[in-house]
Amino acid sequence: MAISSATKAATDALSVNRAPVSVGAQEVHKWMQSFTWDFDKNRTKYSTKYKMANDTKEQFKLIAKEYARMESVKDERQFGSLQDVLTRVDAANRVHPKWNESMKVISNFLEVGEYNAIAATGMLWDSASAPEQKNGYLGQVMDEIRHTNQCGYINYYFAKQGQDAAGHNDARRTRAIGPLWKGMKRVFSDGFISGDAVECSINLQLVGEACFTNPLIVAVTEWASANGDEMTPTVFLSIETDELRHMANGYQTIVSIANDEAASKYLNTDLNNAFWTQQKYFTPVLGMMFEYGSHFKVEPWVKTWNRWVYEDWGGIWIGRLGKYGVESPASLRDAKKDAYWAHHDLFLLAYALWPTGFFRVTLPTAEEAEWYEANYPGWYDMYGKVYEEWRSRGCEDPNSGFLPLQWFAENNHPIYIDRVSQVPFCPSYCKGASTLRVLEFNGKKHSFSDPWGERMWLSEPERYECQNIFEQYEGRELSEVIAEGHGVRSDGFTLISQPHTNKDGKLWTLDDIKKIGCVFADPLKAL
Amino acid sequence: MSIEVAGGRRGLTDPILAAQILAAIPDKPLETQRKMNYFMTPRGRRINEYEVLCCYTQPTPDWIPGGLDWGDWTQKFHGGRPSWSNESTEMHSSDWLKHRDPAFRWHALYVKDKAEEWRYTDRFLKAYSADGHVRSIDPVWRDEVLGDYLGAFGFSEYGLFNSHSSVVRDCLGDTIRMSSAMIALDKVDNAQMIQAERTFLAKLVPGFPESTDIPKKEWTKGAIFKSARETVEKIWQETYDWNEILFSGHMIYDPLFGQFVRREFFLRLASYYGDNLTPFFVNQMQLYHSQTKGITTDMFHTCLSADPEFGEYNDRLMRAWSDKWLPQTVNALKDFMGIFAKIPEIKGVTSKDAIQAALERVFDDWQRDYAEPIGYKVDTAALIKTVLTGLK
């Protein structure tokens, strides 16, 4: 067999140097931009009004195997902590009951976001033309699978080892009963995957991840830890280590369209819509979960919001994108107002609708009321007095026959659902900025609580047709709805949700609800 | 004490906080059902960890079979197209969430395997180079076959990788979404391993080009991969039905063309040309192929073909898809036969009888594992005869 000159050179080289040689990830990655080729029908299946540049680079230059190595190391640490030391110290049974309930919601709802982000980044991977940009999105696809599994692991862990498995063990089924679910789907599901691909990226990466994952995934760990929960910080901080790459993907998405003419026309409108979409749900829900779902408080939500959303994101992060023509959203100022009262308004409704949840809720104690009043002057006159009245009427006691929903009916305070955000609101009893607007389209009435969402609906009503829980359950008796949605414990009659976390308190059953005779009505029909 | 505990105090370890927490905890657990997802039907006797962590994460309403939610989508595409819909595929199912990866791999298990492969690859390459194995590779095999044609085959793997983007976006089930992403990562891993091998050779063999220019030219302009390239382009960009993308790629093209190129060409022939480097990488690709086969046959045979309501219809559709994609794949193989004229012939190894035997192995496997389960009748001898007309 003839030996080529190259072979001879190799042989000669080996005779003087036998140092072991390998190939590093960067040596492979540097060729990635050349992995694709041009052909006639090479285009995305998901339309976007923007054009992504063909030469866009990614910041984290991973190849498949290096990605796996990195994640595997993180997994070893995380699951090692969970399965070893935290289990040995019985950590799941040393979490404050209120926080145990909050994690039923937080981990499951974050799981929804992570899960939908798999599909969202699949769409972006399809939309991008630059192989490096595709690679960045692929890494995120895999991360989102990881995060979906991790969030599930929190519920799995609490169900297996904690003090109240109900709700942790079936959140994926029972979450659909109550009033928080559809709003969650708007921000964390459909908002990520249905629309112009770049618009979805803005929702997911530029707002969802760069803005709200900081309070959702980072700040929550402080609240968890204060309340005895070390599982959540172990998992969520591991999730957060991936989020930086996702924010970079969002940044690169903007870079990739920066020179496109469409960006100057549409980008700031899309950003404003995305910000309002995300904040409309997260501002009240996160504030509610932190403050009302904990015993020990870290700081008022409004401060957390101001630091992470207003200053860090609205100022610094968006400021960095200023050179690409990106401006802070026009709705940021209105959102800042929401950060003060919206979560208090929402908890009033969430507590009133407690039987439809998959978690237990707790009325503020006297010392919590004091904390709220100190941090939100005016809180007692608006909310504290109402909670006192509900408590005095026995809202926690199944023998009382009293559901706080009745209070809203008695006082002529109808509860509506905002069509665009799907967030419930009570315009006649709130301190936030919610105002009732009702529009009719194709023979159907639609309620709105703010002009930003209303404007989105007016532009494209066909995108926001989803019925709400009052329309869905209209005419149905409450205990029937709960039973149909599997909102009961394994004994078949005790509700998963309860209006208290008192260790000695009685638990409500389907019969207790049935006796009250609460029937759903669509408030829009009364208008 | 104040209930505000800023300053990083931890409820688990701070005695004052811990005492209050413990006092609030019920004396006994409030619920006895501790199994997450207890309501689901497991694939095996018990719900396993993979099923706990993956199943029913898909938040589809009940009008998409398998979904647990109700009602409409809260935000749709411009114009009103739904987020996910039954119309995204011609296939029908009574439960889109039924699929299981037979290896029950959730993310942590998947990356653990691949991380081990990466560490072992690094150790192997160091030992291989220190041992001077590269001296034994036939220069024609090394410079033309590995340099050009293995490099060109990397584009096939890269194109198939990209075909999964819309599957990951559009498919209707959680487990198949995760499986599809893993298959995709394996495919881009294949393309990257091919480039890694070429880069490695360039480090050991002065003058060996690691650039992708020549392989890309071969892939886009050459005759050997012409039909393969056209087929991959159609799977990737002309096919919108997410099931058809998976079916065409993993039930037709890759089990035939991919298997012949990887297993019967590079893997089988490498050692004859003194190359024990390529088998190291191709064996990893074959492992991925085997895992993918488990996934896609579960989806198309165990779930869709055996669907109690739509199985017969699905079989008919898969047979129609086979009719559509098989001729293109046969053409891809026929074009690939041209590669045998480029390598030094070894009797009984690269001669026609050996090639035919290799093709028979591939087609027989495909017929048994892919065609027969859906009742697809095929004359493999005739197909092989057609392929062999591509020999120069």
Coordinates of N, CA, C and O in Angstrom, one line a residue, chain B residues 10 23 66 73 88 126 213 217 317 378:
Chain B
R10 N -32.4 31.1 57.4 CA -33.0 29.9 56.8 C -33.9 29.2 57.8 O -33.4 28.9 58.9
A23 N -43.9 23.9 64.7 CA -45.1 24.0 65.4 C -46.4 24.1 64.5 O -47.5 23.7 64.9
G66 N -56.1 12.8 24.7 CA -55.1 12.7 25.8 C -55.0 13.8 26.7 O -54.5 13.7 27.8
W73 N -57.6 28.0 23.3 CA -56.3 28.6 23.5 C -56.5 30.0 24.0 O -57.3 30.8 23.5
S88 N -52.5 19.4 12.7 CA -51.1 19.5 12.4 C -50.5 18.2 11.9 O -49.4 18.2 11.4
K126 N -7.0 10.5 22.9 CA -5.6 10.7 23.5 C -4.8 9.4 23.4 O -3.7 9.4 23.0
D213 N -15.2 22.9 3.5 CA -15.5 23.3 2.1 C -15.7 22.2 1.1 O -16.6 22.2 0.4
K217 N -19.0 20.9 -0.8 CA -19.1 20.9 -2.2 C -19.6 19.5 -2.7 O -20.4 19.4 -3.6
L317 N -52.2 5.1 6.2 CA -51.4 6.4 5.9 C -49.9 6.1 5.9 O -49.2 6.6 5.0
V378 N -43.4 -5.2 0.1 CA -42.3 -4.6 -0.7 C -41.4 -5.7 -1.2 O -41.2 -6.7 -0.6

